[in-house]
Short mmCIF file of C-alpha atoms in Angstrom, two decimals:
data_model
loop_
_atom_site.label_atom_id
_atom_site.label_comp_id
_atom_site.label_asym_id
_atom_site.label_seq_id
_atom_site.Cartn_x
_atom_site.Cartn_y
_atom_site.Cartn_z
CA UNK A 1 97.38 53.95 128.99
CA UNK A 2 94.15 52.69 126.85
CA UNK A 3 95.31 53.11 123.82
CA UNK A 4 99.39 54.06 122.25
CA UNK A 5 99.77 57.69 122.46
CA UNK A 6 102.58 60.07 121.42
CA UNK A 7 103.62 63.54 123.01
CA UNK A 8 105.56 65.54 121.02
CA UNK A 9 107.73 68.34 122.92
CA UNK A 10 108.32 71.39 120.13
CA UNK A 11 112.17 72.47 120.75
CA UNK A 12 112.68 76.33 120.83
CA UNK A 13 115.72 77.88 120.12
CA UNK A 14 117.63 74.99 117.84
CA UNK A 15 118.50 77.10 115.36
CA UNK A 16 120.88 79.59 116.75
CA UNK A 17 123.02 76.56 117.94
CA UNK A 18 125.34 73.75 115.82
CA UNK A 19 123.53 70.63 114.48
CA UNK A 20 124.57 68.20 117.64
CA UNK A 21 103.87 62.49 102.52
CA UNK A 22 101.74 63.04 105.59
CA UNK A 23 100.26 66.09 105.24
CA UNK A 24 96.10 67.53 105.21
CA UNK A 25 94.84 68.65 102.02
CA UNK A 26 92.21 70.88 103.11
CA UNK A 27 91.82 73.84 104.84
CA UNK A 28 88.61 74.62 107.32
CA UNK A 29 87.47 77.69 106.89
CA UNK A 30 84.44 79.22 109.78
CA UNK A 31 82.23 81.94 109.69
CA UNK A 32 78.84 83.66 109.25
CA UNK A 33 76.39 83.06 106.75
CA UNK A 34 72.45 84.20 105.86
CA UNK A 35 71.74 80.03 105.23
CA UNK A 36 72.94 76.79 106.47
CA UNK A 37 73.26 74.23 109.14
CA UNK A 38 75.49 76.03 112.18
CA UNK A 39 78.54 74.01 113.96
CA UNK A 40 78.22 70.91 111.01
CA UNK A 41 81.59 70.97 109.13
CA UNK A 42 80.86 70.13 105.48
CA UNK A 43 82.84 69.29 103.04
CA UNK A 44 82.74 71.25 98.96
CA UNK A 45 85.07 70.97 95.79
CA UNK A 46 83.13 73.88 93.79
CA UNK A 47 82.34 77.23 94.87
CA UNK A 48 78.84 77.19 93.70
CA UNK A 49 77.91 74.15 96.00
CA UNK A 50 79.07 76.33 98.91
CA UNK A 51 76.73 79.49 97.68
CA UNK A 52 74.19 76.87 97.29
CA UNK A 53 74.20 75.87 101.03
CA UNK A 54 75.41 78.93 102.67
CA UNK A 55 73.39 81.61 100.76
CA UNK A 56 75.15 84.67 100.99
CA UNK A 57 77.42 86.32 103.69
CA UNK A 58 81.63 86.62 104.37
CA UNK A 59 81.38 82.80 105.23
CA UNK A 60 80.93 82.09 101.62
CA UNK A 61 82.43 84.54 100.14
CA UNK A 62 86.28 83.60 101.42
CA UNK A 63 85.45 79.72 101.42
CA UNK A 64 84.32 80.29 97.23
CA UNK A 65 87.54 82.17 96.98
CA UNK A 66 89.70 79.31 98.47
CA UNK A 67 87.90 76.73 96.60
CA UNK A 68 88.79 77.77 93.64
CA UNK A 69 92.09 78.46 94.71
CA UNK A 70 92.94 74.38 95.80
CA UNK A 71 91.90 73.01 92.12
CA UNK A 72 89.19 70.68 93.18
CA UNK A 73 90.87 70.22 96.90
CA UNK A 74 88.10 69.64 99.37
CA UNK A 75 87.34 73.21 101.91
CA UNK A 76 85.90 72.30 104.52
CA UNK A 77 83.26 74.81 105.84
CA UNK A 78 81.81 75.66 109.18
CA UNK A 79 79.18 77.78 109.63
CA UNK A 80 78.55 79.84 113.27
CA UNK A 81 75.24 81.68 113.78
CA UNK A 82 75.45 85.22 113.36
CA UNK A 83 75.07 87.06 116.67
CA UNK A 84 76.17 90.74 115.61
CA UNK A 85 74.01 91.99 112.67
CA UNK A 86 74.99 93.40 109.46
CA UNK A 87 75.21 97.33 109.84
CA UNK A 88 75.00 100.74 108.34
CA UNK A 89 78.35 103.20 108.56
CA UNK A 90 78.16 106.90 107.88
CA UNK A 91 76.38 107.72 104.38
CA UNK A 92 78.35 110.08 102.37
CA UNK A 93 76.36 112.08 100.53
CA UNK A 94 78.46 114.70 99.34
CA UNK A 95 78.04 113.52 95.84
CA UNK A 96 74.55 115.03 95.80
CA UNK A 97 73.69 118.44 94.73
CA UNK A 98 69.77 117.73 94.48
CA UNK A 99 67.31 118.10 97.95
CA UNK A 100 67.03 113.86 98.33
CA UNK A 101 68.15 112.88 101.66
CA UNK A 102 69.11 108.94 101.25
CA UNK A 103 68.80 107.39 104.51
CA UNK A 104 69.74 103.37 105.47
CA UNK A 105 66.83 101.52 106.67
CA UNK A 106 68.31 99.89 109.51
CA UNK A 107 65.57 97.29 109.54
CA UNK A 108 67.31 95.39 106.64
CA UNK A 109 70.71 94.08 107.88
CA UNK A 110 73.36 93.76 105.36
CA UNK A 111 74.66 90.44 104.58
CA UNK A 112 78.61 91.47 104.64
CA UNK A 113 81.23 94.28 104.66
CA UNK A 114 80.27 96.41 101.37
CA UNK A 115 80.71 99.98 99.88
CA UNK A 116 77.38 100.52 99.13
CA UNK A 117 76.43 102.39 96.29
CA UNK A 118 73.86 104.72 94.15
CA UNK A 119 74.65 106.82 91.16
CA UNK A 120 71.66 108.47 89.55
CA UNK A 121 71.19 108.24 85.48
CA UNK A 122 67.99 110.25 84.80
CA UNK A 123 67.12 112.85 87.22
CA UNK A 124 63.76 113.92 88.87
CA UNK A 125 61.26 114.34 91.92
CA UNK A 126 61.58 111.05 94.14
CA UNK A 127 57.67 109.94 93.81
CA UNK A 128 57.71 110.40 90.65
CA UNK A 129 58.29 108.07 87.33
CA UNK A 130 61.56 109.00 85.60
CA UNK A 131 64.25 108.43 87.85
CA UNK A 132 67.13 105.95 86.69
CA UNK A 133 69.53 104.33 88.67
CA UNK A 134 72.54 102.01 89.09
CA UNK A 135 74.09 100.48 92.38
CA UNK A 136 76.77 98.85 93.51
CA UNK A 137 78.38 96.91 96.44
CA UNK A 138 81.98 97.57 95.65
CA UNK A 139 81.67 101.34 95.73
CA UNK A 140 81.10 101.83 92.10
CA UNK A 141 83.98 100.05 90.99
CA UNK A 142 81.46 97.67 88.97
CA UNK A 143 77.78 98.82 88.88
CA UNK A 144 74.44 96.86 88.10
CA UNK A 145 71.99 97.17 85.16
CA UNK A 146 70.31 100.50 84.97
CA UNK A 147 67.07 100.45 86.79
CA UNK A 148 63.90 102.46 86.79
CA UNK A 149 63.14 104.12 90.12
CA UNK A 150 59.21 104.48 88.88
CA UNK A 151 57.09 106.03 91.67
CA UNK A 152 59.07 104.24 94.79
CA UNK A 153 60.97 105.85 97.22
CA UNK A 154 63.16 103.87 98.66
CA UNK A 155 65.82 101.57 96.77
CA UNK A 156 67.22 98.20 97.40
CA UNK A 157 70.66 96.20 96.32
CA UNK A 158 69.28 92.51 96.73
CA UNK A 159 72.50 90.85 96.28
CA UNK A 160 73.60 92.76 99.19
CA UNK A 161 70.07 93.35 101.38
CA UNK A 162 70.96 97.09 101.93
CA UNK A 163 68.46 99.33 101.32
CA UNK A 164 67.72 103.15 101.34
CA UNK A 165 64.68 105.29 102.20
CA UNK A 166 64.57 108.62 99.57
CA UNK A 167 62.78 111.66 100.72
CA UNK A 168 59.87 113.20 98.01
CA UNK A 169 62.69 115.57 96.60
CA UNK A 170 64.74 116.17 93.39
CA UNK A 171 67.59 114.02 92.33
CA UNK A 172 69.93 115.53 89.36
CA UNK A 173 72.22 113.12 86.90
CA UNK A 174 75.29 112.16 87.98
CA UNK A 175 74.38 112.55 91.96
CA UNK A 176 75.37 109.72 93.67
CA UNK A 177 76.11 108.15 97.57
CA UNK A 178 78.13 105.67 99.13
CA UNK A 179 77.88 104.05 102.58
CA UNK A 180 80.13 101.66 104.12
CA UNK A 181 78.53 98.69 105.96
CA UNK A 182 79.67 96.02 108.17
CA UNK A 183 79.01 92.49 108.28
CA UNK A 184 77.41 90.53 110.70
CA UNK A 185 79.49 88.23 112.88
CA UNK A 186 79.69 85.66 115.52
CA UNK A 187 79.00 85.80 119.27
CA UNK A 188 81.88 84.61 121.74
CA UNK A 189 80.28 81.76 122.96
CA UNK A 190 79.54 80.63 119.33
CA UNK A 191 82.93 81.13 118.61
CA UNK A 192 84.55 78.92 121.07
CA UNK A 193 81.90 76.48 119.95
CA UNK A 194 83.07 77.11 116.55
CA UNK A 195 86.16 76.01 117.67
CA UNK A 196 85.51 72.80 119.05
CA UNK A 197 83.38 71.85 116.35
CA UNK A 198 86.72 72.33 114.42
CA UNK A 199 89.09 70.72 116.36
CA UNK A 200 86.43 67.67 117.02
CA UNK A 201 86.55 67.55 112.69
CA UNK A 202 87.55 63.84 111.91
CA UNK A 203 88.55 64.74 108.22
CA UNK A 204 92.49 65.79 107.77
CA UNK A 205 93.19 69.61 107.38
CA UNK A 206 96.09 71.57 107.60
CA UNK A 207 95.26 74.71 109.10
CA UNK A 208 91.83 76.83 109.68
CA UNK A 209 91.23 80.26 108.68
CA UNK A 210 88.11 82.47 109.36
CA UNK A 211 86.30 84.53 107.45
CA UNK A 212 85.76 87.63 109.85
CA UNK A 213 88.12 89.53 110.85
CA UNK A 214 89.07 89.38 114.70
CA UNK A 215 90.21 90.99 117.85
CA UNK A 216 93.03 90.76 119.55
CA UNK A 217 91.06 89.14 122.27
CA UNK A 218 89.90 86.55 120.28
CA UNK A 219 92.95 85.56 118.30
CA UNK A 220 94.24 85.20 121.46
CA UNK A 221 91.90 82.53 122.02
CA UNK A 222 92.46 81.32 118.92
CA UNK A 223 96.45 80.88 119.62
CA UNK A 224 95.67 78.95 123.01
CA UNK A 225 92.75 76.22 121.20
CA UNK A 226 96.05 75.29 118.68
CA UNK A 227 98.26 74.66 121.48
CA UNK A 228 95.66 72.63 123.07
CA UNK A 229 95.18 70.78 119.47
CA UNK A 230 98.86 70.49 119.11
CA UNK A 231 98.92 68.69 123.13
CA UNK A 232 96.07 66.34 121.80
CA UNK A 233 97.88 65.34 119.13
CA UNK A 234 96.49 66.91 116.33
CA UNK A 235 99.01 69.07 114.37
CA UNK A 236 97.03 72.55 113.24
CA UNK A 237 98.04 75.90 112.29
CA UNK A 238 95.70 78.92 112.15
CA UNK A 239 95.21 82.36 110.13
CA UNK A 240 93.41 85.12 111.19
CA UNK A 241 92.77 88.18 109.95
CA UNK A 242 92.48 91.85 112.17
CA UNK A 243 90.78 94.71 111.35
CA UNK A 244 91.13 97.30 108.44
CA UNK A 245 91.35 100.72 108.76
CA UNK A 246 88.13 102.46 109.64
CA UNK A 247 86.76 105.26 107.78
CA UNK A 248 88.60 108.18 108.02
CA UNK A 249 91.29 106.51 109.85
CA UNK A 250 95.07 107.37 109.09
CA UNK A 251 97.35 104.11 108.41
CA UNK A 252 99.62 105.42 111.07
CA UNK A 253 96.78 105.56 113.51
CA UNK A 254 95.56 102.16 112.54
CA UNK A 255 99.00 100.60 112.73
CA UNK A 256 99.33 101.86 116.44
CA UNK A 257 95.96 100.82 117.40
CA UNK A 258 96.08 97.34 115.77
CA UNK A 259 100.22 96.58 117.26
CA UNK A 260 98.93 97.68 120.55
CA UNK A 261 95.14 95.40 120.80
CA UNK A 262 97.70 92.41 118.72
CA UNK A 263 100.72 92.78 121.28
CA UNK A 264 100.34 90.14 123.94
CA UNK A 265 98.89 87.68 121.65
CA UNK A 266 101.58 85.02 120.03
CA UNK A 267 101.46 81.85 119.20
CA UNK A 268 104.05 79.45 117.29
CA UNK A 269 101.17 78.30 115.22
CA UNK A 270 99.26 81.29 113.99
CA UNK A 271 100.09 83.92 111.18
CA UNK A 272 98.51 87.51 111.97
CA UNK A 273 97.56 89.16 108.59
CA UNK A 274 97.26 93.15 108.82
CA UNK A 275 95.77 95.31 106.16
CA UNK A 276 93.26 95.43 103.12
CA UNK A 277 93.06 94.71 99.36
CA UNK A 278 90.83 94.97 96.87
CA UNK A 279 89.82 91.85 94.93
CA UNK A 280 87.32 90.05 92.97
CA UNK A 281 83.87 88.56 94.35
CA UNK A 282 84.56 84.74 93.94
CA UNK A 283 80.77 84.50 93.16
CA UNK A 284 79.43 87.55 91.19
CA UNK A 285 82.64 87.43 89.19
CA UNK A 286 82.91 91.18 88.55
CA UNK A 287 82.37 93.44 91.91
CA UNK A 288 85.55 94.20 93.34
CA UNK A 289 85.44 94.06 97.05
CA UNK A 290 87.66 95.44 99.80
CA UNK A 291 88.85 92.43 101.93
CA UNK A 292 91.21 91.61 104.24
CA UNK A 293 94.41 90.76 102.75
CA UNK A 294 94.88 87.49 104.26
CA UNK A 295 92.23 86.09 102.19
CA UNK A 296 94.68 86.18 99.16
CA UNK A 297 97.82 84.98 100.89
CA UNK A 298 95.81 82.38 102.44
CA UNK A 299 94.83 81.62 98.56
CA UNK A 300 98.26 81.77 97.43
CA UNK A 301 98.82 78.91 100.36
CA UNK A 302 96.90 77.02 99.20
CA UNK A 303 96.90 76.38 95.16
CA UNK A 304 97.60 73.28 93.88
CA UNK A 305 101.20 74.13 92.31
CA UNK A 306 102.46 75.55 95.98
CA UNK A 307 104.70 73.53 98.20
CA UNK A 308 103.18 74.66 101.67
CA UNK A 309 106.04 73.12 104.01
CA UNK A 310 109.14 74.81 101.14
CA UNK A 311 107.84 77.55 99.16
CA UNK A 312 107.53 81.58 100.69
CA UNK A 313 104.43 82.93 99.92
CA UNK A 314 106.93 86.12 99.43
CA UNK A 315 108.74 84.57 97.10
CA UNK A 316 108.42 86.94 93.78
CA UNK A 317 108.42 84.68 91.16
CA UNK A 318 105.43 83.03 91.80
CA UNK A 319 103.88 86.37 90.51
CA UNK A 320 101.55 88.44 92.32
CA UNK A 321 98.81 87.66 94.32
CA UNK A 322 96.68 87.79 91.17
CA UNK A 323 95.45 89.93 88.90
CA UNK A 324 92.24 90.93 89.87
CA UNK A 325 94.05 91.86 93.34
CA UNK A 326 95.23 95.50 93.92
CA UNK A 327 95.96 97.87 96.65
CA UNK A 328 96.63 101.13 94.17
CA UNK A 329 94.47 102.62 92.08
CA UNK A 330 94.69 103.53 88.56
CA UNK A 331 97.13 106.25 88.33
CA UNK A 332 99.43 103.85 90.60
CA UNK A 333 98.67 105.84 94.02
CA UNK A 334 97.41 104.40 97.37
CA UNK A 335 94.06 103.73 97.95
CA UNK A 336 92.69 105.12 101.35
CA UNK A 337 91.64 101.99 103.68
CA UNK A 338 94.13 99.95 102.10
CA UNK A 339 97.63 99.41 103.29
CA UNK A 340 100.62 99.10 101.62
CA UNK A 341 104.03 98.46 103.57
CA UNK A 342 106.50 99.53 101.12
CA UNK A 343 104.41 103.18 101.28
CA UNK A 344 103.64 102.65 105.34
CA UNK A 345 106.00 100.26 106.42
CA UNK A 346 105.87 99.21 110.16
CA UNK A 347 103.45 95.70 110.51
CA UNK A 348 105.96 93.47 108.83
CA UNK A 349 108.63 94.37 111.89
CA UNK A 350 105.99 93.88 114.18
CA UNK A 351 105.44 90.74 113.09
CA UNK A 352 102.46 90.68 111.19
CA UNK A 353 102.32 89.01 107.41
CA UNK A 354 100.83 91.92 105.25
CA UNK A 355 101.19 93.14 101.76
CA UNK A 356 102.86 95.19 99.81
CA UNK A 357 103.93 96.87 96.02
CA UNK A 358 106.84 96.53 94.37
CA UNK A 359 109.32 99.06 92.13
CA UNK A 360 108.90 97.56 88.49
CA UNK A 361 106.88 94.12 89.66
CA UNK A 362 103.29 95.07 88.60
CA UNK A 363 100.15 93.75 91.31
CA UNK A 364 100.24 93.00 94.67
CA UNK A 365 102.93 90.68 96.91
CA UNK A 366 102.96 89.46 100.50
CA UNK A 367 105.55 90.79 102.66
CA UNK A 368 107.39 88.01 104.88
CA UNK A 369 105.01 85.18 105.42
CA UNK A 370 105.15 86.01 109.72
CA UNK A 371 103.91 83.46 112.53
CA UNK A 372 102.63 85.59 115.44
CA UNK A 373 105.45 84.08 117.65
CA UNK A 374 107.50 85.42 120.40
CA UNK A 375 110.64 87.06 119.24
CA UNK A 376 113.71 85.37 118.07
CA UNK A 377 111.37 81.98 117.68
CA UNK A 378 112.62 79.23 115.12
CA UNK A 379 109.05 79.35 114.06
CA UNK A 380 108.68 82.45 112.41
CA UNK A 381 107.96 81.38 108.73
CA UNK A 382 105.07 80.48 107.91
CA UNK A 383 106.11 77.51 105.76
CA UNK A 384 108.26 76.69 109.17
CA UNK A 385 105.08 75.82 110.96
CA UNK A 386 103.54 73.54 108.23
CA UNK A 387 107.24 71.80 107.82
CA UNK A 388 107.33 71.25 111.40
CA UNK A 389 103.40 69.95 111.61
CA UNK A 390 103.90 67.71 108.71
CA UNK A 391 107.10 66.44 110.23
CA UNK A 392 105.52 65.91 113.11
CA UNK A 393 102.45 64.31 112.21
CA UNK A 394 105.24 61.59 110.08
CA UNK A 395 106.81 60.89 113.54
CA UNK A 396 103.41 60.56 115.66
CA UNK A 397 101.77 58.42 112.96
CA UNK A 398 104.76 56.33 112.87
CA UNK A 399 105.56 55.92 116.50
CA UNK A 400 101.66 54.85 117.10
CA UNK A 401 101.81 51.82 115.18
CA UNK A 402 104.65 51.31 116.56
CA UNK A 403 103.98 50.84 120.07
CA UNK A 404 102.43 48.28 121.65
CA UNK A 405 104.29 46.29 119.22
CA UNK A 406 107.00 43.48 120.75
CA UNK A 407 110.04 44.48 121.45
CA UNK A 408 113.68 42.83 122.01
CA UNK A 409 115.70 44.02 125.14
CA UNK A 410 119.01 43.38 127.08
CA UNK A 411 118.20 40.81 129.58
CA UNK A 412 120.37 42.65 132.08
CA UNK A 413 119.07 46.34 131.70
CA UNK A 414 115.34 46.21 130.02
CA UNK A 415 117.18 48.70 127.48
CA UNK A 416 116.33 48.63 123.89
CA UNK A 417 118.63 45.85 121.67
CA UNK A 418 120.60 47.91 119.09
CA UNK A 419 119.06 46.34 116.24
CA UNK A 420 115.46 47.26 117.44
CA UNK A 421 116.66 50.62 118.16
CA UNK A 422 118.22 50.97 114.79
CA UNK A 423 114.74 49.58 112.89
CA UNK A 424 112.28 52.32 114.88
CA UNK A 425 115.18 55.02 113.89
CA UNK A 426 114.58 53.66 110.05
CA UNK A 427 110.59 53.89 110.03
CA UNK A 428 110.70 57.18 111.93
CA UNK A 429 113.45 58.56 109.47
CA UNK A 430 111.46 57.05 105.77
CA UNK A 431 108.71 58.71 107.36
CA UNK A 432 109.79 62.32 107.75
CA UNK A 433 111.69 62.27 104.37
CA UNK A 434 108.11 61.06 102.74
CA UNK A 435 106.46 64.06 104.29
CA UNK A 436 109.17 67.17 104.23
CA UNK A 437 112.18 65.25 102.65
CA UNK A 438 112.24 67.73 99.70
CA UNK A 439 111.42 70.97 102.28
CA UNK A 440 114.45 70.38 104.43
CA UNK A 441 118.14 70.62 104.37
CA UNK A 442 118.01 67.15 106.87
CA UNK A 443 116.36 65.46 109.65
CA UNK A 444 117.36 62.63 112.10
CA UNK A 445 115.50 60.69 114.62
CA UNK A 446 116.79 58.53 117.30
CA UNK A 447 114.90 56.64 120.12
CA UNK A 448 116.93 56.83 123.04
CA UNK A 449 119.05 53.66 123.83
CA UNK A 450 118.74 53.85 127.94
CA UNK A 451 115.21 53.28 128.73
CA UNK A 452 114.00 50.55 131.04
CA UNK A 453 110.88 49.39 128.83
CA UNK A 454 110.21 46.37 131.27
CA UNK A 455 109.08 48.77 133.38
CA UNK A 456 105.19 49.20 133.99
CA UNK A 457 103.53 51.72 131.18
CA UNK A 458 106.88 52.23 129.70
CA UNK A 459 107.32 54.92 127.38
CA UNK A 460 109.98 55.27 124.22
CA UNK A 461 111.63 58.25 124.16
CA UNK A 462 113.63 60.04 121.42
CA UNK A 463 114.98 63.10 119.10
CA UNK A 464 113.64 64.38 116.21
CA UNK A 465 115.95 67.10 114.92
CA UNK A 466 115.11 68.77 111.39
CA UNK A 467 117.27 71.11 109.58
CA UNK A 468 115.38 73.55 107.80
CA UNK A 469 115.89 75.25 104.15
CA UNK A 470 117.06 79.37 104.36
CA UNK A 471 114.74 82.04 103.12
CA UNK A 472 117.13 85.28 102.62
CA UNK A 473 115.42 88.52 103.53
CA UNK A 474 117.47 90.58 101.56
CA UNK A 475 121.02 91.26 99.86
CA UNK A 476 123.54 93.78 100.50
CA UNK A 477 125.34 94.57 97.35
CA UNK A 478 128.19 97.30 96.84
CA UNK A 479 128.07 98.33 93.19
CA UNK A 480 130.16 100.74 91.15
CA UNK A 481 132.92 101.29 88.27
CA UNK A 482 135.92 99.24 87.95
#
C-alpha cells in the first residue's frame, strides 16, 4: 500500500445480542440557483453572503435558512446548473367575479416553488389607469406594497420572476388568483456531478442535504454515493427530501404513491423526510413559504446548542421546530398540502422522519428522527448514524497515524507484544470517548493479539464495539383510583 489506510467494516445486528471530539462542523448543502459559479463548493457564515452569490432560487433559500440555524458555523454551498425550468401549475381563478382572464406567461420561468398571488384593491377596465394591486409569493399569507396597475396589462412579482398577462376586461375589489409554481431543478447528469464535487470537498462536513426535493430514483443514488464515501474512508450521512402533495392530491393518495416510488431505496446513512410545512423566507423575513419539512428538522440538527451524535430531534423539550413553523392554520385545523402524522399517520412506520402536532404542545415537532435503513437495522436513529460516523472517524484518524509506525513483536510468532497491543487499545479508546464519550453508554476497542505483522503488507486488525444511549418511543401506563 502507498500510503496507511483503514477499512472500517459497519457491524449489523449488535444490538439485539449481549455486550461480548472528531466530528465536521458543517453541513453541504446542493442545489439550483438563478446566479453563481456551478460544481465550486464555497464556503458562508451569513445568509446574506449566500443571497449575494447565489441570487435567488431553492439553493439559497434552504442554505440562508441553515446558516442561520449553525450560529456562525460555516455551510458549505454547491451550486448545480438548473436543467428543468421554473414552471406554471393550474391558475385558480375562482376568486374572480370580473371578465379578466389572468394567464402565466410561460416565457418568464419562476425562480422556485411559490403560491403565487394577486388580490385586486381598486377595481376597473385592465388598460386603463385605476387599478390597484397587491401580490404575493406565499399565497397571500404576507402581501407586498399596494401597487398601481396604470395602463399595463400584464403584472409581474420580481422577487419571484412570475408574471401574468391580463385581458382588456373589468377587474372588481377584492378579486383575486393564485397559481402554484414549481421550481427549476437539476439534470441527472449534473446531479451525479453534483455529487462528486461533494464527496471530492476537502473541508470537514458532517452530512449533505439538498435543496430540491427528489425521487425515489435519485435518492437511491444518493444512498449508494454514501456507501461509496463511507468505503473511501470518508464518514458522511445524507438528507433528502421527497415530494409534497400535489394539488388536489389526498394525503392518503400521496402517502401510497410516495411509500411505493421510496420502497426499494435504503440506506444506513440517509434519513428520508416526507411531508410539508409552512415557514418563514430566511431572506425576505416575512413571506411564509410552503417547504419541505426536512428543511426544519435538518435546522433543528444543526443549531449550535444540539448534540448531533446524543440528542433526538423528537425530543419535546427542545420546543418546537420554531415559531414561525406551522402545519395548521389558524383555527388549529389542517392545512391542505401539508401533512401532519398525528391527523394522517402512516410515513413514520414506514420509515420516513416527518412531522407532526401535538395535544397541548403548541407548533410543530418531528416525529422519530428515521434513517431510511432496512428493517430491524441498529441504525435507525438518526443521531445513531452521526454517533457511529463520529466514532468512526476517532478510530480511522487514530489508527492512520498509527501505522507505519514501529512496532514490537514476539520473536517466535510476528504477533503483537502485549504492551504494544495494550498502548494502540489506549489511543483508539481516548479517541472515541473525545468524540462520542458523552453520547454513549460505552465503547471498547481491541486490536487483535494473533496477527503475523512480519508478514509482507501486514494489516492490524481489531473491534470497535460501542454501546449506544436508549431513546424510548413511548410509555405504557395503567392509571386509576386506589
Amino acid at each position: 500500500m502507498p500510503v496507511a489506510q483503514v477499512n472500517l467494516k459497519l457491524l449489523e445486528g449488535a444490538l439485539g445480542a449481549m455486550p461480548t471530539n472528531i466530528q465536521g462542523d458543517v453541513a453541504i448543502v446542493g442545489g439550483v440557483s438563478t446566479t453563481g459559479p456551478d460544481f465550486t463548493p464555497t464556503t458562508f457564515t451569513r445568509p446574506q453572503d449566500i443571497a449575494a452569490a447565489f441570487g435567488a432560487g431553492p439553493l439559497v433559500e434552504y442554505a440562508s435558512k441553515l446558516c442561520y440555524a449553525t450560529g456562525n458555523k460555516p455551510i458549505i454551498v454547491v451550486k448545480c446548473p438548473s436543467t428543468v425550468d421554473g414552471a406554471y401549475g393550474t391558475i385558480d381563478i375562482t376568486g374572480i367575479t370580473g371578465a379578466c382572464v389572468p394567464t402565466a406567461d410561460t416565457s418568464v420561468k419562476p425562480y422556485d416553488e411559490y403560491d403565487a398571488y394577486c388580490v385586486i384593491r381598486t377595481g376597473g377596465t385592465v388598460g386603463s389607469a385605476g387599478i390597484t394591486y397587491q401580490t404575493s409569493l406565499d399565497g397571500g399569507r404576507t402581501v407586498g406594497p399596494l401597487q398601481s396597475l396604470g395602463v399595463a396589462t400584464e403584472i409581474t412579482i420580481t422577487a419571484g420572476n412570475v408574471k401574468w398577462n391580463l385581458t382588456s376586461a373589468s377587474l372588481t375589489a377584492g378579486d383575486f388568483w393564485v397559481q402554484p409554481t414549481t421550481a427549476p431543478a437539476e439534470g441527472d447528469t449534473d446531479f451525479s456531478t453534483m455529487l462528486t464535487t461533494m464527496q471530492n470537498c476537502k473541508n470537514s462536513w458532517q452530512f449533505a442535504t439538498f435543496a430540491g426535493h427528489m425521487t425515489g430514483a435519485r435518492g437511491a443514488t444518493v444512498a449508494v454515493w454514501l456507501d461509496a464515501m463511507w468505503n473511501l474512508g470518508k464518514r458522511r450521512a445524507g438528507r433528502v427530501c421527497t415530494r409534497g402533495p400535489a394539488v388536489g392530491e389526498s394525503d392518503a393518495d400521496w402517502q401510497t404513491s410516495v411509500a411505493a416510488e421510496w420502497a426499494a431505496v435504503t440506506s444506513q446513512r440517509m434519513a428520508k423526510s416526507a411531508g410539508y410545512v409552512i415557514c418563514q423566507s430566511a431572506l425576505s423575513g416575512s413571506a411564509q413559504y410552503k417547504r419541505p419539512a426536512g428543511w426544519m428538522t435538518t435546522v433543528r440538527a444543526l443549531q449550535p446548542w444540539f448534540n448531533p451524535t446524543k440528542d433526538d430531534i423528537a425530543e419535546v423539550d427542545f420546543g418546537n421546530l420554531g415559531a414561525d413553523v406551522t402545519i395548521l392554520d389558524t383555527q388549529g385545523n389542517p392545512i391542505p398540502g401539508l401533512h401532519d402524522e398525528s391527523v394522517h399517520p402512516g410515513l413514520d412506520a414506514l420509515g420516513f422522519e416527518t412531522v407532526t402536532s401535538l395535544e397541548g404542545f403548541p407548533g410543530v415537532y418531528c416525529t422519530t428522527p428515521r434513517v431510511g435503513c432496512t428493517l430491524g437495522s441498529d441504525y435507525y436513529l438518526w443521531q445513531y448514524v452521526e454517533c457511529i460516523n463520529r466514532a468512526a472517524e476517532a478510530v480511522t484518524f487514530t489508527l492512520i497515524r498509527l501505522c507505519r509506525k514501529p512496532i514490537f513483536v514476539d520473536k517466535k510468532t510476528g504477533y503483537i507484544l502485549p504492551t504494544e497491543a495494550e498502548q494502540i487499545n489506549s489511543a483508539v479508546n481516548s479517541a472515541v470517548q473525545s468524540a462520542v464519550g458523552g453520547s454513549v453508554s460505552g465503547h471498547s476497542f481491541q486490536v487483535s493479539r494473533t496477527d503475523n505483522l512480519l508478514q509482507q503488507n501486514a494489516i492490524l486488525t481489531g473491534d470497535e464495539r460501542i454501546v449506544p444511549l436508549a431513546y424510548p418511543a413511548g410509555a405504557n401506563v395503567t392509571i386509576g383510583f386506589t
